[in-house]
């Protein structure tokens, strides 16, 4: 197992119904990835900002990404290969 | 039904390893350890190979060559812990949280049965957070903690007050809080290995053997535990407690292992200062004055020494505390061997309300105000927003995130 740090902005299609946010599909390096499962999620409130973090399964791999509520920007943090 | 005394102990099973297994499905069902240098947390699959917290990674890899080793991320674990405690707070009016465990007071809460309450809580955490927890229920903290240990992993156990003594009787004496290696050896020399046998000794005998602690042992082996009978809403692991604590901790510790054993005095002092200022910030956030400081070091050959110093007057100032800690370090570090571990413990706390400022000198007041101002910045922008004192030496040598320097053992990067 190899964890690669990415830390790049991504485009995201997310479902905000029911007062919750759920990643559905993201675009990274001109390629689209459908999220099949959300493995886990957590909220980070440190340092005066709020960010929603997710671990998702897409294209057979595990991806760690987050939404920064302050600047409404999605970023891809890591991919587990 | 409403119970007169119902304390819950909630323990997140194999916390760090469980978070990693939740986030990375490929790790599920596999032996996983989190740590750097030594094991901070290991999954139950890894424990089957004899792996346990505190074991050096070299030894762990020898026992289980296919184990997956992860460095871990304290920031993520802290967020998950807070999520678990949020769920717990729905079930108990008062919750006292630590890094991976919490005590809750459900006295007076209307429940069908205590095990049902525990099971409901366990299921809610599993459903909403995805982590396994063990829940112990008892008439006091000690019995709740013993119950949760028996319920591991992922179970619920209730020990009614009426059955506490009967339950404890066959257990080994080391299961009692306050019974360490030395006490256990003394009791074993008297052929006392179980709690039931310990109950046969009169209070006076135990007091004669162990002093005040003997009297506590007399009560505890009968399932009676007066330590903090009431659970207060306080977060002891966190520096920032939003609720004023009704019960103060007895000690606050911060310690870490160096990334590489070192004999660089400046680096060691830098780390000591960093750990101390984190501990002092925690004490200030709880409105406590520190009366005594202990410094602890471990050499590269695993020999450990420690020493403590009672301050002339309790303080909330980093500079006063660091002067004492550095003095202790100078007295302890006598061998020409690199250090692998350093730690500090603050104790003998007294509430801030006991300490007037009428006779405070102007320089002392400025130092105290400086500490409070730095705390304010860190509360708002994260601990890493300001690097002060001797810890400046750590800049460029250790990685940083908004929580501060990234230490080697994530479990200790509080």
Tab-separated table of C-alpha atoms in Angstrom:
chain	number	residue	atom	x	y	z
A	1	UNK	CA	0.000	0.000	0.000
A	2	UNK	CA	1.309	3.421	-0.940
A	3	UNK	CA	-0.079	6.787	0.143
A	4	UNK	CA	0.641	9.626	-2.287
A	5	UNK	CA	0.220	13.211	-1.135
A	6	UNK	CA	-1.468	15.323	-3.837
A	7	UNK	CA	-2.763	18.604	-2.317
A	8	UNK	CA	-4.326	19.976	-5.508
A	9	UNK	CA	-7.643	21.736	-6.172
A	10	UNK	CA	-10.334	19.596	-7.784
A	11	UNK	CA	-13.761	20.126	-9.313
A	12	UNK	CA	-16.554	18.442	-7.401
A	13	UNK	CA	-20.160	17.493	-7.923
A	14	UNK	CA	-21.647	17.060	-4.458
A	15	UNK	CA	-25.077	16.252	-3.047
A	16	UNK	CA	-26.127	18.727	-0.366
A	17	UNK	CA	-29.602	17.297	0.271
A	18	UNK	CA	-30.827	16.553	3.794
A	19	UNK	CA	-28.529	19.119	5.368
A	20	UNK	CA	-25.511	16.960	4.598
A	21	UNK	CA	-22.764	17.122	2.031
A	22	UNK	CA	-21.867	13.998	0.086
A	23	UNK	CA	-19.258	13.895	-2.710
A	24	UNK	CA	-20.690	12.324	-5.873
A	25	UNK	CA	-18.147	12.890	-8.649
A	26	UNK	CA	-14.868	14.771	-8.884
A	27	UNK	CA	-12.656	15.984	-11.681
A	28	UNK	CA	-8.883	15.774	-11.342
A	29	UNK	CA	-6.355	16.263	-14.132
A	30	UNK	CA	-9.131	16.376	-16.757
A	31	UNK	CA	-10.453	12.998	-15.654
A	32	UNK	CA	-13.754	12.353	-13.964
A	33	UNK	CA	-14.092	9.940	-11.023
A	34	UNK	CA	-17.428	8.622	-9.745
A	35	UNK	CA	-17.554	8.179	-5.972
A	36	UNK	CA	-18.827	4.691	-5.197
A	37	UNK	CA	-18.568	4.782	-1.380
A	38	UNK	CA	-17.877	7.323	1.336
A	39	UNK	CA	-15.635	5.398	3.745
A	40	UNK	CA	-15.604	8.013	6.465
A	41	UNK	CA	-15.837	11.717	7.097
A	42	UNK	CA	-14.733	14.197	9.723
A	43	UNK	CA	-14.998	17.897	10.479
A	44	UNK	CA	-11.922	19.982	11.239
A	45	UNK	CA	-12.618	23.190	13.171
A	46	UNK	CA	-9.079	24.156	14.178
A	47	UNK	CA	-7.576	27.541	13.448
A	48	UNK	CA	-10.796	29.468	12.879
A	49	UNK	CA	-11.698	27.640	9.661
A	50	UNK	CA	-14.135	24.824	9.051
A	51	UNK	CA	-13.388	22.055	6.612
A	52	UNK	CA	-15.252	18.860	5.776
A	53	UNK	CA	-12.964	15.907	5.098
A	54	UNK	CA	-13.892	12.714	3.298
A	55	UNK	CA	-12.341	9.367	2.493
A	56	UNK	CA	-14.023	8.013	-0.640
A	57	UNK	CA	-13.716	5.068	-2.999
A	58	UNK	CA	-13.501	5.876	-6.698
A	59	UNK	CA	-12.020	3.940	-9.603
A	60	UNK	CA	-10.991	1.180	-7.191
A	61	UNK	CA	-8.806	3.472	-5.108
A	62	UNK	CA	-9.154	5.369	-1.834
A	63	UNK	CA	-9.078	9.173	-2.076
A	64	UNK	CA	-8.863	11.678	0.756
A	65	UNK	CA	-10.337	15.068	-0.069
A	66	UNK	CA	-11.810	18.041	1.711
A	67	UNK	CA	-14.038	21.070	1.302
A	68	UNK	CA	-12.840	24.306	2.874
A	69	UNK	CA	-16.023	26.107	3.885
A	70	UNK	CA	-14.236	29.448	4.149
A	71	UNK	CA	-13.258	29.699	0.468
A	72	UNK	CA	-15.657	26.960	-0.809
A	73	UNK	CA	-12.759	25.118	-2.411
A	74	UNK	CA	-12.439	21.354	-2.789
A	75	UNK	CA	-8.938	19.876	-2.624
A	76	UNK	CA	-7.581	16.403	-3.164
A	77	UNK	CA	-5.238	15.593	-0.273
A	78	UNK	CA	-4.077	12.016	-0.790
A	79	UNK	CA	-4.658	8.933	-2.849
A	80	UNK	CA	-4.030	5.421	-1.548
A	81	UNK	CA	-2.640	3.284	-4.325
B	1	UNK	CA	-35.879	3.120	35.659
B	2	UNK	CA	-33.596	5.756	37.170
B	3	UNK	CA	-30.409	4.633	38.884
B	4	UNK	CA	-28.926	6.498	41.814
B	5	UNK	CA	-25.365	6.175	40.547
B	6	UNK	CA	-24.653	5.263	36.941
B	7	UNK	CA	-21.250	6.074	35.471
B	8	UNK	CA	-20.320	5.139	31.920
B	9	UNK	CA	-16.834	4.608	30.587
B	10	UNK	CA	-16.602	4.831	26.805
B	11	UNK	CA	-13.374	3.635	25.213
B	12	UNK	CA	-12.655	3.847	21.493
B	13	UNK	CA	-11.201	0.455	20.571
B	14	UNK	CA	-7.694	0.565	19.056
B	15	UNK	CA	-8.473	4.200	18.304
B	16	UNK	CA	-5.844	5.315	15.761
B	17	UNK	CA	-5.722	1.964	13.986
B	18	UNK	CA	-9.536	1.866	13.810
B	19	UNK	CA	-9.619	5.320	12.186
B	20	UNK	CA	-7.073	4.206	9.583
B	21	UNK	CA	-9.086	1.047	8.877
B	22	UNK	CA	-12.241	3.120	8.519
B	23	UNK	CA	-10.671	5.555	6.061
B	24	UNK	CA	-8.723	2.987	4.033
B	25	UNK	CA	-10.857	-0.111	3.394
B	26	UNK	CA	-7.806	-2.043	2.148
B	27	UNK	CA	-6.563	-2.103	5.760
B	28	UNK	CA	-9.694	-3.716	7.197
B	29	UNK	CA	-9.109	-7.195	8.580
B	30	UNK	CA	-5.348	-6.717	8.362
B	31	UNK	CA	-2.778	-6.115	11.113
B	32	UNK	CA	-2.260	-2.356	11.289
B	33	UNK	CA	-0.110	-0.314	13.623
B	34	UNK	CA	0.153	3.433	13.981
B	35	UNK	CA	3.353	4.869	15.349
B	36	UNK	CA	6.838	5.980	14.610
B	37	UNK	CA	9.624	4.335	16.542
B	38	UNK	CA	7.188	2.675	18.896
B	39	UNK	CA	3.596	1.461	18.525
B	40	UNK	CA	1.092	4.139	19.503
B	41	UNK	CA	-1.933	2.029	18.573
B	42	UNK	CA	-2.445	-1.370	16.969
B	43	UNK	CA	-5.462	-3.096	15.507
B	44	UNK	CA	-6.912	-6.220	17.099
B	45	UNK	CA	-5.616	-8.209	14.122
B	46	UNK	CA	-2.097	-7.058	15.040
B	47	UNK	CA	-2.616	-7.867	18.723
B	48	UNK	CA	-3.098	-11.527	17.804
B	49	UNK	CA	0.603	-11.549	16.907
B	50	UNK	CA	1.555	-10.243	20.344
B	51	UNK	CA	1.887	-6.618	19.281
B	52	UNK	CA	0.965	-3.971	21.842
B	53	UNK	CA	1.279	-0.234	22.432
B	54	UNK	CA	4.758	0.912	23.421
B	55	UNK	CA	6.547	-1.926	21.607
B	56	UNK	CA	9.417	-0.818	19.315
B	57	UNK	CA	8.507	-1.036	15.613
B	58	UNK	CA	11.556	-3.240	14.944
B	59	UNK	CA	10.206	-5.824	17.362
B	60	UNK	CA	6.703	-5.476	15.885
B	61	UNK	CA	7.959	-6.136	12.360
B	62	UNK	CA	9.846	-9.178	13.607
B	63	UNK	CA	6.715	-10.632	15.234
B	64	UNK	CA	4.433	-9.752	12.324
B	65	UNK	CA	6.325	-9.153	9.068
B	66	UNK	CA	3.182	-8.353	7.051
B	67	UNK	CA	1.971	-5.671	9.437
B	68	UNK	CA	1.028	-2.336	7.843
B	69	UNK	CA	2.798	0.545	9.603
B	70	UNK	CA	1.342	4.054	9.393
B	71	UNK	CA	2.661	7.268	10.897
B	72	UNK	CA	-0.804	8.524	11.690
B	73	UNK	CA	-2.237	12.004	11.929
B	74	UNK	CA	-3.120	13.380	15.362
B	75	UNK	CA	-5.273	16.089	13.778
B	76	UNK	CA	-7.599	13.554	12.163
B	77	UNK	CA	-7.821	11.457	15.335
B	78	UNK	CA	-8.752	14.488	17.372
B	79	UNK	CA	-11.593	15.359	14.975
B	80	UNK	CA	-12.907	11.792	15.137
B	81	UNK	CA	-12.708	11.739	18.933
B	82	UNK	CA	-14.703	14.968	19.115
B	83	UNK	CA	-17.353	13.454	16.836
B	84	UNK	CA	-17.619	10.399	19.124
B	85	UNK	CA	-17.965	12.622	22.201
B	86	UNK	CA	-20.660	14.679	20.462
B	87	UNK	CA	-22.713	11.500	20.086
B	88	UNK	CA	-22.037	10.529	23.733
B	89	UNK	CA	-23.201	13.925	25.005
B	90	UNK	CA	-26.682	13.146	23.700
B	91	UNK	CA	-26.888	10.307	26.210
B	92	UNK	CA	-25.237	11.872	29.253
B	93	UNK	CA	-25.545	15.374	30.685
B	94	UNK	CA	-21.896	15.434	31.849
B	95	UNK	CA	-18.998	13.977	29.925
B	96	UNK	CA	-15.342	14.085	30.885
B	97	UNK	CA	-13.294	13.383	27.787
B	98	UNK	CA	-9.702	12.319	27.279
B	99	UNK	CA	-7.911	11.427	24.057
B	100	UNK	CA	-9.612	8.086	23.365
B	101	UNK	CA	-11.825	7.528	26.389
B	102	UNK	CA	-14.493	9.375	28.316
B	103	UNK	CA	-16.417	9.110	31.556
B	104	UNK	CA	-20.056	10.053	31.567
B	105	UNK	CA	-22.555	10.482	34.378
B	106	UNK	CA	-25.975	9.067	33.534
B	107	UNK	CA	-27.254	9.250	37.108
B	108	UNK	CA	-30.930	10.120	37.040
B	109	UNK	CA	-31.248	9.501	33.303
B	110	UNK	CA	-34.367	7.504	32.583
B	111	UNK	CA	-33.442	4.180	30.962
B	112	UNK	CA	-35.106	0.814	30.426
B	113	UNK	CA	-31.928	-0.870	31.593
B	114	UNK	CA	-28.284	0.257	31.813
B	115	UNK	CA	-27.035	-2.307	29.246
B	116	UNK	CA	-29.670	-1.056	26.808
B	117	UNK	CA	-28.402	2.506	27.243
B	118	UNK	CA	-24.843	1.339	26.589
B	119	UNK	CA	-25.846	-0.712	23.577
B	120	UNK	CA	-27.831	2.174	22.122
B	121	UNK	CA	-24.831	4.478	22.571
B	122	UNK	CA	-22.444	1.947	21.019
B	123	UNK	CA	-24.721	1.507	17.988
B	124	UNK	CA	-25.126	5.258	17.510
B	125	UNK	CA	-21.354	5.795	17.478
B	126	UNK	CA	-20.874	2.926	15.021
B	127	UNK	CA	-23.627	4.247	12.734
B	128	UNK	CA	-22.762	7.956	12.830
B	129	UNK	CA	-18.985	7.914	13.180
B	130	UNK	CA	-18.080	4.425	12.018
B	131	UNK	CA	-15.775	3.623	14.938
B	132	UNK	CA	-16.052	0.737	17.422
B	133	UNK	CA	-16.386	1.659	21.091
B	134	UNK	CA	-16.593	-0.422	24.251
B	135	UNK	CA	-18.961	0.779	26.932
B	136	UNK	CA	-18.699	-0.069	30.612
B	137	UNK	CA	-21.371	0.841	33.159
B	138	UNK	CA	-20.982	0.818	36.915
B	139	UNK	CA	-21.752	2.665	40.117
B	140	UNK	CA	-18.443	4.551	39.999
B	141	UNK	CA	-15.524	5.321	37.686
B	142	UNK	CA	-13.469	2.326	38.690
B	143	UNK	CA	-16.257	-0.183	38.102
B	144	UNK	CA	-17.204	1.493	34.795
B	145	UNK	CA	-13.603	1.291	33.593
B	146	UNK	CA	-13.239	-2.347	34.671
B	147	UNK	CA	-16.526	-3.120	32.900
B	148	UNK	CA	-15.419	-1.489	29.640
B	149	UNK	CA	-12.124	-3.426	29.742
B	150	UNK	CA	-14.127	-6.630	30.077
B	151	UNK	CA	-16.420	-5.574	27.208
B	152	UNK	CA	-13.585	-5.056	24.699
B	153	UNK	CA	-13.693	-5.077	21.760
B	154	UNK	CA	-16.926	-3.414	20.751
B	155	UNK	CA	-19.070	-4.659	23.618
B	156	UNK	CA	-21.183	-3.390	26.484
B	157	UNK	CA	-20.995	-4.522	30.101
B	158	UNK	CA	-22.844	-3.431	33.220
B	159	UNK	CA	-21.681	-4.359	36.701
B	160	UNK	CA	-24.480	-3.552	39.181
B	161	UNK	CA	-23.340	-2.087	42.505
B	162	UNK	CA	-24.750	-5.080	44.358
B	163	UNK	CA	-22.564	-7.465	42.347
B	164	UNK	CA	-19.367	-5.393	42.263
B	165	UNK	CA	-17.554	-7.268	45.042
B	166	UNK	CA	-18.551	-10.640	43.656
B	167	UNK	CA	-17.368	-9.604	40.156
B	168	UNK	CA	-14.017	-8.303	41.370
B	169	UNK	CA	-13.153	-11.287	43.594
B	170	UNK	CA	-11.558	-13.605	40.984
B	171	UNK	CA	-9.739	-10.804	39.107
B	172	UNK	CA	-5.982	-10.310	39.537
B	173	UNK	CA	-5.022	-7.491	41.928
B	174	UNK	CA	-3.343	-5.481	39.145
B	175	UNK	CA	-6.810	-4.770	37.699
B	176	UNK	CA	-7.373	-2.341	40.566
B	177	UNK	CA	-6.380	1.267	39.961
B	178	UNK	CA	-3.362	2.128	42.079
B	179	UNK	CA	-1.879	-1.365	41.969
B	180	UNK	CA	1.318	-1.182	39.930
B	181	UNK	CA	4.222	-3.562	39.551
B	182	UNK	CA	5.705	-2.864	42.990
B	183	UNK	CA	2.438	-3.176	44.908
B	184	UNK	CA	1.578	-6.323	42.991
B	185	UNK	CA	4.960	-7.828	43.924
B	186	UNK	CA	4.489	-6.998	47.620
B	187	UNK	CA	1.058	-8.628	47.564
B	188	UNK	CA	2.323	-11.633	45.617
B	189	UNK	CA	4.993	-12.168	48.259
B	190	UNK	CA	2.098	-12.533	50.703
B	191	UNK	CA	0.433	-15.018	48.319
B	192	UNK	CA	-2.278	-12.484	47.474
B	193	UNK	CA	-2.907	-12.580	43.737
B	194	UNK	CA	-6.651	-11.990	43.452
B	195	UNK	CA	-8.839	-9.113	44.569
B	196	UNK	CA	-10.915	-11.566	46.599
B	197	UNK	CA	-7.853	-12.496	48.689
B	198	UNK	CA	-7.006	-8.810	49.110
B	199	UNK	CA	-10.467	-8.266	50.636
B	200	UNK	CA	-9.501	-10.550	53.486
B	201	UNK	CA	-6.924	-8.071	54.796
B	202	UNK	CA	-8.176	-5.548	57.388
B	203	UNK	CA	-7.951	-1.843	56.613
B	204	UNK	CA	-5.332	-1.292	59.328
B	205	UNK	CA	-3.055	-3.918	57.787
B	206	UNK	CA	-3.253	-2.357	54.341
B	207	UNK	CA	-2.683	1.109	55.807
B	208	UNK	CA	0.353	-0.231	57.636
B	209	UNK	CA	1.716	-1.663	54.390
B	210	UNK	CA	0.900	1.110	51.918
B	211	UNK	CA	-0.026	4.176	53.993
B	212	UNK	CA	-2.973	6.248	52.720
B	213	UNK	CA	-3.027	4.208	49.531
B	214	UNK	CA	-3.712	1.121	51.632
B	215	UNK	CA	-6.974	2.621	52.814
B	216	UNK	CA	-7.982	3.310	49.189
B	217	UNK	CA	-7.100	-0.264	48.260
B	218	UNK	CA	-9.307	-1.530	51.081
B	219	UNK	CA	-12.265	0.336	49.542
B	220	UNK	CA	-11.464	-0.388	45.915
B	221	UNK	CA	-11.231	-4.146	46.321
B	222	UNK	CA	-14.823	-3.924	47.571
B	223	UNK	CA	-15.918	-1.959	44.516
B	224	UNK	CA	-15.954	1.386	46.342
B	225	UNK	CA	-14.201	4.259	44.611
B	226	UNK	CA	-14.570	7.845	45.726
B	227	UNK	CA	-12.280	9.400	43.101
B	228	UNK	CA	-14.270	12.150	41.396
B	229	UNK	CA	-17.609	10.636	42.231
B	230	UNK	CA	-19.230	13.257	40.064
B	231	UNK	CA	-18.227	13.429	36.417
B	232	UNK	CA	-17.748	16.995	35.265
B	233	UNK	CA	-18.128	18.274	31.723
B	234	UNK	CA	-14.452	18.751	30.944
B	235	UNK	CA	-12.125	17.921	28.092
B	236	UNK	CA	-8.813	17.020	29.690
B	237	UNK	CA	-7.045	16.095	26.449
B	238	UNK	CA	-7.873	19.359	24.758
B	239	UNK	CA	-6.253	22.665	25.551
B	240	UNK	CA	-9.471	24.545	25.028
B	241	UNK	CA	-12.352	23.495	27.167
B	242	UNK	CA	-15.513	25.380	26.367
B	243	UNK	CA	-17.084	24.345	29.667
B	244	UNK	CA	-15.491	25.450	32.926
B	245	UNK	CA	-14.197	22.340	34.659
B	246	UNK	CA	-15.741	21.373	37.952
B	247	UNK	CA	-13.026	18.776	38.600
B	248	UNK	CA	-9.390	19.561	38.034
B	249	UNK	CA	-6.964	16.977	36.687
B	250	UNK	CA	-4.257	15.782	39.069
B	251	UNK	CA	-1.525	15.978	36.447
B	252	UNK	CA	-1.026	17.280	32.925
B	253	UNK	CA	1.698	15.557	30.901
B	254	UNK	CA	3.265	16.120	27.508
B	255	UNK	CA	6.004	13.889	26.178
B	256	UNK	CA	7.492	12.724	22.923
B	257	UNK	CA	10.165	10.566	21.357
B	258	UNK	CA	12.751	12.342	19.194
B	259	UNK	CA	12.763	11.484	15.500
B	260	UNK	CA	16.393	10.459	15.993
B	261	UNK	CA	18.162	10.025	19.352
B	262	UNK	CA	20.013	13.239	20.065
B	263	UNK	CA	22.582	14.722	22.442
B	264	UNK	CA	22.166	18.260	21.030
B	265	UNK	CA	21.478	20.253	24.202
B	266	UNK	CA	19.805	23.121	22.309
B	267	UNK	CA	17.457	20.750	20.499
B	268	UNK	CA	16.605	18.885	23.713
B	269	UNK	CA	15.879	22.151	25.524
B	270	UNK	CA	13.829	23.341	22.558
B	271	UNK	CA	11.683	20.226	22.719
B	272	UNK	CA	11.390	20.472	26.495
B	273	UNK	CA	10.214	24.075	26.174
B	274	UNK	CA	7.710	23.177	23.459
B	275	UNK	CA	6.196	20.354	25.532
B	276	UNK	CA	6.153	22.502	28.647
B	277	UNK	CA	4.439	25.454	27.003
B	278	UNK	CA	1.771	23.122	25.619
B	279	UNK	CA	1.184	21.668	29.081
B	280	UNK	CA	1.155	25.162	30.650
B	281	UNK	CA	-1.342	26.379	28.049
B	282	UNK	CA	-3.577	23.465	29.000
B	283	UNK	CA	-3.254	24.363	32.718
B	284	UNK	CA	-4.063	28.032	32.017
B	285	UNK	CA	-7.106	27.063	29.966
B	286	UNK	CA	-8.373	25.144	33.005
B	287	UNK	CA	-7.642	28.166	35.260
B	288	UNK	CA	-5.037	26.252	37.234
B	289	UNK	CA	-1.797	27.362	38.849
B	290	UNK	CA	1.031	24.832	38.674
B	291	UNK	CA	2.755	23.896	41.918
B	292	UNK	CA	5.228	21.211	40.834
B	293	UNK	CA	7.065	20.188	37.688
B	294	UNK	CA	8.542	16.844	36.754
B	295	UNK	CA	11.028	16.293	33.934
B	296	UNK	CA	11.535	12.841	32.486
B	297	UNK	CA	14.163	11.612	30.030
B	298	UNK	CA	14.903	8.264	28.438
B	299	UNK	CA	18.343	7.460	27.103
B	300	UNK	CA	18.996	5.641	23.853
B	301	UNK	CA	19.653	2.466	25.860
B	302	UNK	CA	16.094	2.785	27.305
B	303	UNK	CA	17.226	3.749	30.805
B	304	UNK	CA	14.760	6.290	32.123
B	305	UNK	CA	15.222	8.838	34.881
B	306	UNK	CA	12.944	11.519	36.250
B	307	UNK	CA	12.957	14.200	38.907
B	308	UNK	CA	10.429	16.675	40.193
B	309	UNK	CA	10.564	20.089	41.800
B	310	UNK	CA	7.991	21.913	43.884
B	311	UNK	CA	7.934	25.594	42.978
B	312	UNK	CA	8.378	28.241	45.674
B	313	UNK	CA	4.998	29.632	44.610
B	314	UNK	CA	2.439	28.196	42.158
B	315	UNK	CA	2.611	29.826	38.732
B	316	UNK	CA	0.906	30.149	35.370
B	317	UNK	CA	4.005	31.569	33.665
B	318	UNK	CA	5.925	29.616	31.035
B	319	UNK	CA	9.279	31.200	31.909
B	320	UNK	CA	9.113	30.224	35.598
B	321	UNK	CA	8.034	26.679	34.780
B	322	UNK	CA	10.693	26.300	32.096
B	323	UNK	CA	13.457	27.494	34.428
B	324	UNK	CA	12.514	24.700	36.831
B	325	UNK	CA	12.164	22.088	34.063
B	326	UNK	CA	15.511	23.058	32.527
B	327	UNK	CA	17.202	22.896	35.914
B	328	UNK	CA	15.816	19.382	36.396
B	329	UNK	CA	16.992	18.399	32.909
B	330	UNK	CA	20.515	19.585	33.771
B	331	UNK	CA	20.477	17.472	36.916
B	332	UNK	CA	19.092	14.394	35.143
B	333	UNK	CA	21.120	14.374	31.930
B	334	UNK	CA	24.467	13.176	33.271
B	335	UNK	CA	25.455	10.303	30.978
B	336	UNK	CA	27.193	10.675	27.620
B	337	UNK	CA	24.375	8.855	25.850
B	338	UNK	CA	21.888	10.317	23.376
B	339	UNK	CA	18.308	10.876	24.473
B	340	UNK	CA	15.396	9.253	22.712
B	341	UNK	CA	12.520	10.597	24.796
B	342	UNK	CA	11.682	13.643	26.891
B	343	UNK	CA	8.593	14.585	28.839
B	344	UNK	CA	7.173	16.941	31.438
B	345	UNK	CA	4.397	16.557	33.983
B	346	UNK	CA	2.695	19.388	35.813
B	347	UNK	CA	1.050	18.699	39.168
B	348	UNK	CA	0.016	20.136	42.560
B	349	UNK	CA	-2.559	22.360	40.902
B	350	UNK	CA	-4.488	25.058	42.663
B	351	UNK	CA	-7.366	27.101	41.244
B	352	UNK	CA	-6.564	30.576	39.905
B	353	UNK	CA	-9.129	32.065	42.276
B	354	UNK	CA	-6.798	31.232	45.187
B	355	UNK	CA	-4.013	33.432	43.835
B	356	UNK	CA	-4.451	37.157	44.152
B	357	UNK	CA	-2.479	39.594	42.047
B	358	UNK	CA	-2.112	42.321	44.640
B	359	UNK	CA	1.565	41.647	45.287
B	360	UNK	CA	2.497	40.697	41.720
B	361	UNK	CA	5.529	42.657	40.489
B	362	UNK	CA	5.320	44.581	37.235
B	363	UNK	CA	7.726	42.252	35.310
B	364	UNK	CA	5.833	39.185	36.574
B	365	UNK	CA	2.514	40.713	35.507
B	366	UNK	CA	3.936	41.470	32.040
B	367	UNK	CA	5.126	37.875	31.644
B	368	UNK	CA	1.757	36.514	32.714
B	369	UNK	CA	-0.077	38.861	30.349
B	370	UNK	CA	2.269	37.805	27.553
B	371	UNK	CA	1.374	34.142	28.127
B	372	UNK	CA	-2.336	35.000	28.105
B	373	UNK	CA	-1.984	37.044	24.911
B	374	UNK	CA	-0.131	34.230	23.144
B	375	UNK	CA	-2.832	31.799	24.309
B	376	UNK	CA	-5.464	34.073	22.780
B	377	UNK	CA	-3.679	34.063	19.417
B	378	UNK	CA	-3.271	30.302	19.510
B	379	UNK	CA	-6.896	29.729	20.463
B	380	UNK	CA	-7.935	31.659	17.392
B	381	UNK	CA	-5.323	30.693	14.799
B	382	UNK	CA	-3.964	27.385	16.077
B	383	UNK	CA	-0.990	26.569	18.259
B	384	UNK	CA	1.473	26.907	15.375
B	385	UNK	CA	0.573	30.576	14.855
B	386	UNK	CA	3.254	31.595	17.368
B	387	UNK	CA	6.564	29.885	18.106
B	388	UNK	CA	8.219	31.151	21.256
B	389	UNK	CA	11.262	30.749	23.470
B	390	UNK	CA	13.667	27.848	23.140
B	391	UNK	CA	11.281	25.991	20.808
B	392	UNK	CA	12.397	28.331	18.003
B	393	UNK	CA	15.264	25.860	17.598
B	394	UNK	CA	12.727	23.304	16.335
B	395	UNK	CA	11.810	25.506	13.344
B	396	UNK	CA	13.092	23.921	10.158
B	397	UNK	CA	13.967	20.704	11.968
B	398	UNK	CA	10.416	19.411	12.478
B	399	UNK	CA	7.409	19.538	10.195
B	400	UNK	CA	4.530	21.781	11.247
B	401	UNK	CA	0.811	22.013	10.809
B	402	UNK	CA	-1.707	24.351	12.381
B	403	UNK	CA	-1.609	22.298	15.603
B	404	UNK	CA	2.098	22.855	16.059
B	405	UNK	CA	5.185	20.803	15.392
B	406	UNK	CA	4.610	17.282	14.104
B	407	UNK	CA	6.198	15.113	16.754
B	408	UNK	CA	7.282	11.560	16.243
B	409	UNK	CA	4.538	9.851	18.215
B	410	UNK	CA	1.176	11.151	17.025
B	411	UNK	CA	-0.605	9.934	20.138
B	412	UNK	CA	1.487	12.325	22.175
B	413	UNK	CA	1.106	15.261	19.815
B	414	UNK	CA	-1.774	16.636	21.841
